[in-house]
């Protein structure tokens, strides 16, 4: 049987949550002003970048405030595709995009999903991002992705992102984030090498990204 004390604590917690949600909903949100994402470096860790552009229907579907979409090549023929989309507080600070849905829809089979720890020099502790290995016929794809929250916080899951969004709205009145996706085609024999190359590339992206954080006001 639930004690009176437990009951009242539960009711108080429920009411507090409702009030916080109402507060967030009615609080005025900052507006998206500008983005410097297009100035993100074209030269990263020996790779040279080339701009790509999303088809209009894709852009409308994912609906970012700003984005970059590029492929990077090095002199050894390694290829990395980088996609970064920014979602302002006014748009809820997150995307509904799911990499798994896109991969499966394009005929790729997901072989592995796991956390991957990396060590950007500007961060005091290691951060976790997601690693996905997929296969289509004889082709393999190494995928890394994460969310970058309020310039300098990295999270790897939607649940973590939602917690940060909720906390930031309460404390700072904003919840902007960026969805960062890296993928690199490879062969079965080169999966480990490609993963390490993509990992180093991800470290550099995280280190650079805070310098080009869009402005809200």
PDB file of C-alpha atoms in Angstrom:
ATOM      1  CA  UNK A   1       0.000   0.000   0.000  1.00  0.00           C
ATOM      2  CA  UNK A   2       1.296   3.489  -0.877  1.00  0.00           C
ATOM      3  CA  UNK A   3       1.919   5.656   2.183  1.00  0.00           C
ATOM      4  CA  UNK A   4       0.416   9.134   2.444  1.00  0.00           C
ATOM      5  CA  UNK A   5       3.908  10.628   2.263  1.00  0.00           C
ATOM      6  CA  UNK A   6       4.775   8.749  -0.940  1.00  0.00           C
ATOM      7  CA  UNK A   7       1.447   9.743  -2.453  1.00  0.00           C
ATOM      8  CA  UNK A   8       1.935  13.445  -1.734  1.00  0.00           C
ATOM      9  CA  UNK A   9       5.517  13.372  -3.014  1.00  0.00           C
ATOM     10  CA  UNK A  10       4.319  11.751  -6.243  1.00  0.00           C
ATOM     11  CA  UNK A  11       1.547  14.327  -6.672  1.00  0.00           C
ATOM     12  CA  UNK A  12       3.962  17.188  -5.967  1.00  0.00           C
ATOM     13  CA  UNK A  13       6.469  15.846  -8.523  1.00  0.00           C
ATOM     14  CA  UNK A  14       3.718  15.473 -11.112  1.00  0.00           C
ATOM     15  CA  UNK A  15       2.415  19.014 -10.565  1.00  0.00           C
ATOM     16  CA  UNK A  16       5.959  20.423 -10.663  1.00  0.00           C
ATOM     17  CA  UNK A  17       6.604  18.683 -13.995  1.00  0.00           C
ATOM     18  CA  UNK A  18       3.368  20.050 -15.462  1.00  0.00           C
ATOM     19  CA  UNK A  19       4.220  23.579 -14.325  1.00  0.00           C
ATOM     20  CA  UNK A  20       7.715  23.341 -15.821  1.00  0.00           C
ATOM     21  CA  UNK A  21       6.327  22.137 -19.143  1.00  0.00           C
ATOM     22  CA  UNK A  22       3.809  25.005 -19.197  1.00  0.00           C
ATOM     23  CA  UNK A  23       6.565  27.462 -18.295  1.00  0.00           C
ATOM     24  CA  UNK A  24       8.750  26.240 -21.160  1.00  0.00           C
ATOM     25  CA  UNK A  25       5.838  26.263 -23.608  1.00  0.00           C
ATOM     26  CA  UNK A  26       4.819  29.852 -22.879  1.00  0.00           C
ATOM     27  CA  UNK A  27       8.261  31.324 -22.370  1.00  0.00           C
ATOM     28  CA  UNK A  28       9.393  33.496 -25.288  1.00  0.00           C
ATOM     29  CA  UNK A  29      11.982  31.739 -27.444  1.00  0.00           C
ATOM     30  CA  UNK A  30      15.060  33.368 -28.972  1.00  0.00           C
ATOM     31  CA  UNK A  31      15.087  33.830 -32.739  1.00  0.00           C
ATOM     32  CA  UNK A  32      17.606  32.348 -35.126  1.00  0.00           C
ATOM     33  CA  UNK A  33      19.804  35.211 -36.400  1.00  0.00           C
ATOM     34  CA  UNK A  34      22.589  33.808 -38.569  1.00  0.00           C
ATOM     35  CA  UNK A  35      24.856  30.832 -39.163  1.00  0.00           C
ATOM     36  CA  UNK A  36      28.528  30.554 -40.057  1.00  0.00           C
ATOM     37  CA  UNK A  37      28.329  26.849 -40.837  1.00  0.00           C
ATOM     38  CA  UNK A  38      29.203  27.570 -44.451  1.00  0.00           C
ATOM     39  CA  UNK A  39      32.596  28.782 -43.180  1.00  0.00           C
ATOM     40  CA  UNK A  40      33.356  25.403 -41.619  1.00  0.00           C
ATOM     41  CA  UNK A  41      36.837  24.337 -42.855  1.00  0.00           C
ATOM     42  CA  UNK A  42      37.155  22.669 -46.239  1.00  0.00           C
ATOM     43  CA  UNK A  43      40.542  21.279 -45.169  1.00  0.00           C
ATOM     44  CA  UNK A  44      40.459  18.825 -42.267  1.00  0.00           C
ATOM     45  CA  UNK A  45      43.163  16.347 -41.260  1.00  0.00           C
ATOM     46  CA  UNK A  46      44.544  15.974 -44.796  1.00  0.00           C
ATOM     47  CA  UNK A  47      41.082  15.893 -46.397  1.00  0.00           C
ATOM     48  CA  UNK A  48      39.792  18.454 -48.914  1.00  0.00           C
ATOM     49  CA  UNK A  49      36.064  19.172 -48.846  1.00  0.00           C
ATOM     50  CA  UNK A  50      33.630  19.783 -51.697  1.00  0.00           C
ATOM     51  CA  UNK A  51      30.146  21.210 -51.173  1.00  0.00           C
ATOM     52  CA  UNK A  52      27.017  19.242 -51.971  1.00  0.00           C
ATOM     53  CA  UNK A  53      23.406  20.404 -51.765  1.00  0.00           C
ATOM     54  CA  UNK A  54      20.279  18.683 -50.560  1.00  0.00           C
ATOM     55  CA  UNK A  55      17.395  18.194 -52.993  1.00  0.00           C
ATOM     56  CA  UNK A  56      14.513  20.553 -52.184  1.00  0.00           C
ATOM     57  CA  UNK A  57      12.179  17.796 -50.998  1.00  0.00           C
ATOM     58  CA  UNK A  58      14.845  16.463 -48.617  1.00  0.00           C
ATOM     59  CA  UNK A  59      15.523  19.948 -47.266  1.00  0.00           C
ATOM     60  CA  UNK A  60      11.818  20.500 -46.644  1.00  0.00           C
ATOM     61  CA  UNK A  61      11.541  17.128 -44.914  1.00  0.00           C
ATOM     62  CA  UNK A  62      14.393  17.600 -42.440  1.00  0.00           C
ATOM     63  CA  UNK A  63      13.753  21.378 -42.178  1.00  0.00           C
ATOM     64  CA  UNK A  64      17.029  22.664 -40.633  1.00  0.00           C
ATOM     65  CA  UNK A  65      17.748  26.322 -39.934  1.00  0.00           C
ATOM     66  CA  UNK A  66      21.140  25.834 -41.587  1.00  0.00           C
ATOM     67  CA  UNK A  67      23.274  22.941 -42.787  1.00  0.00           C
ATOM     68  CA  UNK A  68      26.389  21.827 -44.598  1.00  0.00           C
ATOM     69  CA  UNK A  69      26.623  18.747 -46.782  1.00  0.00           C
ATOM     70  CA  UNK A  70      30.064  17.837 -48.147  1.00  0.00           C
ATOM     71  CA  UNK A  71      32.285  15.033 -49.261  1.00  0.00           C
ATOM     72  CA  UNK A  72      35.958  15.102 -48.251  1.00  0.00           C
ATOM     73  CA  UNK A  73      38.796  13.305 -50.063  1.00  0.00           C
ATOM     74  CA  UNK A  74      42.419  12.728 -49.068  1.00  0.00           C
ATOM     75  CA  UNK A  75      45.376  11.942 -51.328  1.00  0.00           C
ATOM     76  CA  UNK A  76      45.021   8.204 -50.637  1.00  0.00           C
ATOM     77  CA  UNK A  77      41.508   8.043 -52.028  1.00  0.00           C
ATOM     78  CA  UNK A  78      39.646   7.826 -48.717  1.00  0.00           C
ATOM     79  CA  UNK A  79      36.225   9.448 -48.888  1.00  0.00           C
ATOM     80  CA  UNK A  80      34.201  10.872 -45.998  1.00  0.00           C
ATOM     81  CA  UNK A  81      30.784  12.488 -46.279  1.00  0.00           C
ATOM     82  CA  UNK A  82      29.919  15.082 -43.631  1.00  0.00           C
ATOM     83  CA  UNK A  83      26.428  16.350 -42.917  1.00  0.00           C
ATOM     84  CA  UNK A  84      25.651  18.879 -40.173  1.00  0.00           C
ATOM     85  CA  UNK A  85      22.186  20.320 -39.607  1.00  0.00           C
ATOM     86  CA  UNK A  86      21.376  23.027 -37.079  1.00  0.00           C
ATOM     87  CA  UNK A  87      18.028  23.272 -35.271  1.00  0.00           C
ATOM     88  CA  UNK A  88      17.290  26.452 -33.339  1.00  0.00           C
ATOM     89  CA  UNK A  89      15.332  26.755 -30.125  1.00  0.00           C
ATOM     90  CA  UNK A  90      12.316  27.932 -32.137  1.00  0.00           C
ATOM     91  CA  UNK A  91      12.336  24.580 -33.992  1.00  0.00           C
ATOM     92  CA  UNK A  92      12.674  22.566 -30.796  1.00  0.00           C
ATOM     93  CA  UNK A  93      16.417  22.008 -31.058  1.00  0.00           C
ATOM     94  CA  UNK A  94      16.328  18.636 -32.744  1.00  0.00           C
ATOM     95  CA  UNK A  95      15.680  16.731 -35.926  1.00  0.00           C
ATOM     96  CA  UNK A  96      13.226  13.902 -36.535  1.00  0.00           C
ATOM     97  CA  UNK A  97      15.776  12.348 -38.905  1.00  0.00           C
ATOM     98  CA  UNK A  98      16.740   8.751 -38.146  1.00  0.00           C
ATOM     99  CA  UNK A  99      19.844   7.384 -39.820  1.00  0.00           C
ATOM    100  CA  UNK A 100      18.599   3.818 -39.357  1.00  0.00           C
ATOM    101  CA  UNK A 101      15.441   4.566 -41.338  1.00  0.00           C
ATOM    102  CA  UNK A 102      17.447   6.126 -44.164  1.00  0.00           C
ATOM    103  CA  UNK A 103      19.889   3.214 -44.331  1.00  0.00           C
ATOM    104  CA  UNK A 104      17.177   0.562 -44.305  1.00  0.00           C
ATOM    105  CA  UNK A 105      15.117   2.507 -46.834  1.00  0.00           C
ATOM    106  CA  UNK A 106      18.120   2.620 -49.180  1.00  0.00           C
ATOM    107  CA  UNK A 107      18.626  -1.149 -48.934  1.00  0.00           C
ATOM    108  CA  UNK A 108      21.453  -1.204 -46.385  1.00  0.00           C
ATOM    109  CA  UNK A 109      21.514  -3.875 -43.675  1.00  0.00           C
ATOM    110  CA  UNK A 110      22.647  -2.710 -40.255  1.00  0.00           C
ATOM    111  CA  UNK A 111      25.307  -5.084 -38.901  1.00  0.00           C
ATOM    112  CA  UNK A 112      26.330  -3.246 -35.741  1.00  0.00           C
ATOM    113  CA  UNK A 113      25.375  -0.286 -33.561  1.00  0.00           C
ATOM    114  CA  UNK A 114      27.541   0.688 -30.592  1.00  0.00           C
ATOM    115  CA  UNK A 115      28.937   3.583 -28.586  1.00  0.00           C
ATOM    116  CA  UNK A 116      32.362   4.871 -29.549  1.00  0.00           C
ATOM    117  CA  UNK A 117      34.495   6.914 -27.142  1.00  0.00           C
ATOM    118  CA  UNK A 118      36.668   9.657 -28.577  1.00  0.00           C
ATOM    119  CA  UNK A 119      38.944  12.257 -26.987  1.00  0.00           C
ATOM    120  CA  UNK A 120      38.725  15.786 -28.436  1.00  0.00           C
ATOM    121  CA  UNK A 121      41.578  17.865 -27.033  1.00  0.00           C
ATOM    122  CA  UNK A 122      39.263  20.682 -25.877  1.00  0.00           C
ATOM    123  CA  UNK A 123      37.197  18.336 -23.699  1.00  0.00           C
ATOM    124  CA  UNK A 124      38.263  17.343 -20.190  1.00  0.00           C
ATOM    125  CA  UNK A 125      36.707  13.887 -20.537  1.00  0.00           C
ATOM    126  CA  UNK A 126      36.067  11.445 -23.357  1.00  0.00           C
ATOM    127  CA  UNK A 127      32.780  11.851 -25.188  1.00  0.00           C
ATOM    128  CA  UNK A 128      30.547   9.168 -26.675  1.00  0.00           C
ATOM    129  CA  UNK A 129      29.263   9.121 -30.227  1.00  0.00           C
ATOM    130  CA  UNK A 130      27.409   6.388 -32.130  1.00  0.00           C
ATOM    131  CA  UNK A 131      29.079   3.944 -34.495  1.00  0.00           C
ATOM    132  CA  UNK A 132      27.026   2.091 -37.104  1.00  0.00           C
ATOM    133  CA  UNK A 133      28.314  -0.529 -39.546  1.00  0.00           C
ATOM    134  CA  UNK A 134      26.057  -1.410 -42.471  1.00  0.00           C
ATOM    135  CA  UNK A 135      26.268  -3.551 -45.585  1.00  0.00           C
ATOM    136  CA  UNK A 136      24.692  -3.531 -49.040  1.00  0.00           C
ATOM    137  CA  UNK A 137      25.776  -6.321 -51.353  1.00  0.00           C
ATOM    138  CA  UNK A 138      29.584  -6.388 -51.169  1.00  0.00           C
ATOM    139  CA  UNK A 139      29.784  -2.749 -50.037  1.00  0.00           C
ATOM    140  CA  UNK A 140      30.183  -1.592 -46.447  1.00  0.00           C
ATOM    141  CA  UNK A 141      29.481   1.746 -44.835  1.00  0.00           C
ATOM    142  CA  UNK A 142      31.023   3.124 -41.639  1.00  0.00           C
ATOM    143  CA  UNK A 143      28.722   5.662 -40.004  1.00  0.00           C
ATOM    144  CA  UNK A 144      29.369   7.938 -37.015  1.00  0.00           C
ATOM    145  CA  UNK A 145      26.852  10.382 -35.612  1.00  0.00           C
ATOM    146  CA  UNK A 146      26.125  12.511 -32.567  1.00  0.00           C
ATOM    147  CA  UNK A 147      24.301  15.618 -31.370  1.00  0.00           C
ATOM    148  CA  UNK A 148      26.180  18.757 -30.393  1.00  0.00           C
ATOM    149  CA  UNK A 149      24.236  20.784 -27.828  1.00  0.00           C
ATOM    150  CA  UNK A 150      24.711  24.485 -27.154  1.00  0.00           C
ATOM    151  CA  UNK A 151      28.116  24.704 -28.798  1.00  0.00           C
ATOM    152  CA  UNK A 152      30.271  22.416 -26.648  1.00  0.00           C
ATOM    153  CA  UNK A 153      28.340  19.423 -25.293  1.00  0.00           C
ATOM    154  CA  UNK A 154      28.276  16.110 -27.161  1.00  0.00           C
ATOM    155  CA  UNK A 155      25.562  13.483 -26.659  1.00  0.00           C
ATOM    156  CA  UNK A 156      24.979  10.306 -28.607  1.00  0.00           C
ATOM    157  CA  UNK A 157      21.300   9.489 -28.040  1.00  0.00           C
ATOM    158  CA  UNK A 158      17.928  11.138 -28.419  1.00  0.00           C
ATOM    159  CA  UNK A 159      17.164  10.553 -24.736  1.00  0.00           C
ATOM    160  CA  UNK A 160      20.294  12.416 -23.636  1.00  0.00           C
ATOM    161  CA  UNK A 161      19.493  15.171 -26.089  1.00  0.00           C
ATOM    162  CA  UNK A 162      15.977  15.592 -24.698  1.00  0.00           C
ATOM    163  CA  UNK A 163      17.328  15.837 -21.142  1.00  0.00           C
ATOM    164  CA  UNK A 164      19.786  18.544 -22.169  1.00  0.00           C
ATOM    165  CA  UNK A 165      17.096  20.399 -24.114  1.00  0.00           C
ATOM    166  CA  UNK A 166      14.794  20.355 -21.086  1.00  0.00           C
ATOM    167  CA  UNK A 167      17.548  21.516 -18.717  1.00  0.00           C
ATOM    168  CA  UNK A 168      18.758  24.258 -21.049  1.00  0.00           C
ATOM    169  CA  UNK A 169      15.238  25.608 -21.552  1.00  0.00           C
ATOM    170  CA  UNK A 170      14.734  25.819 -17.793  1.00  0.00           C
ATOM    171  CA  UNK A 171      18.130  27.376 -17.022  1.00  0.00           C
ATOM    172  CA  UNK A 172      18.940  29.378 -20.143  1.00  0.00           C
ATOM    173  CA  UNK A 173      15.751  29.652 -22.179  1.00  0.00           C
ATOM    174  CA  UNK A 174      17.263  27.971 -25.234  1.00  0.00           C
ATOM    175  CA  UNK A 175      17.785  24.439 -26.549  1.00  0.00           C
ATOM    176  CA  UNK A 176      19.538  24.637 -29.908  1.00  0.00           C
ATOM    177  CA  UNK A 177      21.501  21.633 -31.178  1.00  0.00           C
ATOM    178  CA  UNK A 178      23.275  20.258 -34.218  1.00  0.00           C
ATOM    179  CA  UNK A 179      22.955  16.806 -35.698  1.00  0.00           C
ATOM    180  CA  UNK A 180      26.312  15.621 -37.057  1.00  0.00           C
ATOM    181  CA  UNK A 181      26.607  12.665 -39.409  1.00  0.00           C
ATOM    182  CA  UNK A 182      29.776  11.178 -40.906  1.00  0.00           C
ATOM    183  CA  UNK A 183      29.834   8.208 -43.239  1.00  0.00           C
ATOM    184  CA  UNK A 184      32.566   6.560 -45.234  1.00  0.00           C
ATOM    185  CA  UNK A 185      32.271   3.751 -47.821  1.00  0.00           C
ATOM    186  CA  UNK A 186      34.677   0.857 -47.381  1.00  0.00           C
ATOM    187  CA  UNK A 187      35.365  -2.812 -48.114  1.00  0.00           C
ATOM    188  CA  UNK A 188      35.205  -5.741 -45.713  1.00  0.00           C
ATOM    189  CA  UNK A 189      39.002  -5.834 -45.427  1.00  0.00           C
ATOM    190  CA  UNK A 190      39.281  -2.124 -44.632  1.00  0.00           C
ATOM    191  CA  UNK A 191      36.490  -1.676 -42.059  1.00  0.00           C
ATOM    192  CA  UNK A 192      38.856  -1.221 -39.103  1.00  0.00           C
ATOM    193  CA  UNK A 193      41.073   1.243 -40.965  1.00  0.00           C
ATOM    194  CA  UNK A 194      38.080   3.234 -42.206  1.00  0.00           C
ATOM    195  CA  UNK A 195      36.609   3.334 -38.709  1.00  0.00           C
ATOM    196  CA  UNK A 196      39.853   4.789 -37.306  1.00  0.00           C
ATOM    197  CA  UNK A 197      40.062   7.385 -40.089  1.00  0.00           C
ATOM    198  CA  UNK A 198      36.431   8.405 -39.502  1.00  0.00           C
ATOM    199  CA  UNK A 199      37.092   8.532 -35.750  1.00  0.00           C
ATOM    200  CA  UNK A 200      40.014  10.947 -36.189  1.00  0.00           C
ATOM    201  CA  UNK A 201      37.911  13.022 -38.556  1.00  0.00           C
ATOM    202  CA  UNK A 202      35.090  13.160 -35.985  1.00  0.00           C
ATOM    203  CA  UNK A 203      37.492  14.422 -33.323  1.00  0.00           C
ATOM    204  CA  UNK A 204      38.533  17.283 -35.594  1.00  0.00           C
ATOM    205  CA  UNK A 205      34.920  18.110 -36.462  1.00  0.00           C
ATOM    206  CA  UNK A 206      33.937  18.300 -32.783  1.00  0.00           C
ATOM    207  CA  UNK A 207      36.947  20.479 -32.038  1.00  0.00           C
ATOM    208  CA  UNK A 208      36.126  22.899 -34.873  1.00  0.00           C
ATOM    209  CA  UNK A 209      32.353  22.987 -34.660  1.00  0.00           C
ATOM    210  CA  UNK A 210      32.033  25.257 -31.621  1.00  0.00           C
ATOM    211  CA  UNK A 211      33.785  28.035 -33.567  1.00  0.00           C
ATOM    212  CA  UNK A 212      30.957  28.171 -36.088  1.00  0.00           C
ATOM    213  CA  UNK A 213      27.959  27.879 -33.778  1.00  0.00           C
ATOM    214  CA  UNK A 214      24.913  29.757 -35.155  1.00  0.00           C
ATOM    215  CA  UNK A 215      23.628  32.813 -33.319  1.00  0.00           C
ATOM    216  CA  UNK A 216      20.265  33.132 -31.568  1.00  0.00           C
ATOM    217  CA  UNK A 217      18.928  36.269 -29.956  1.00  0.00           C
TER     218      UNK A 217
END
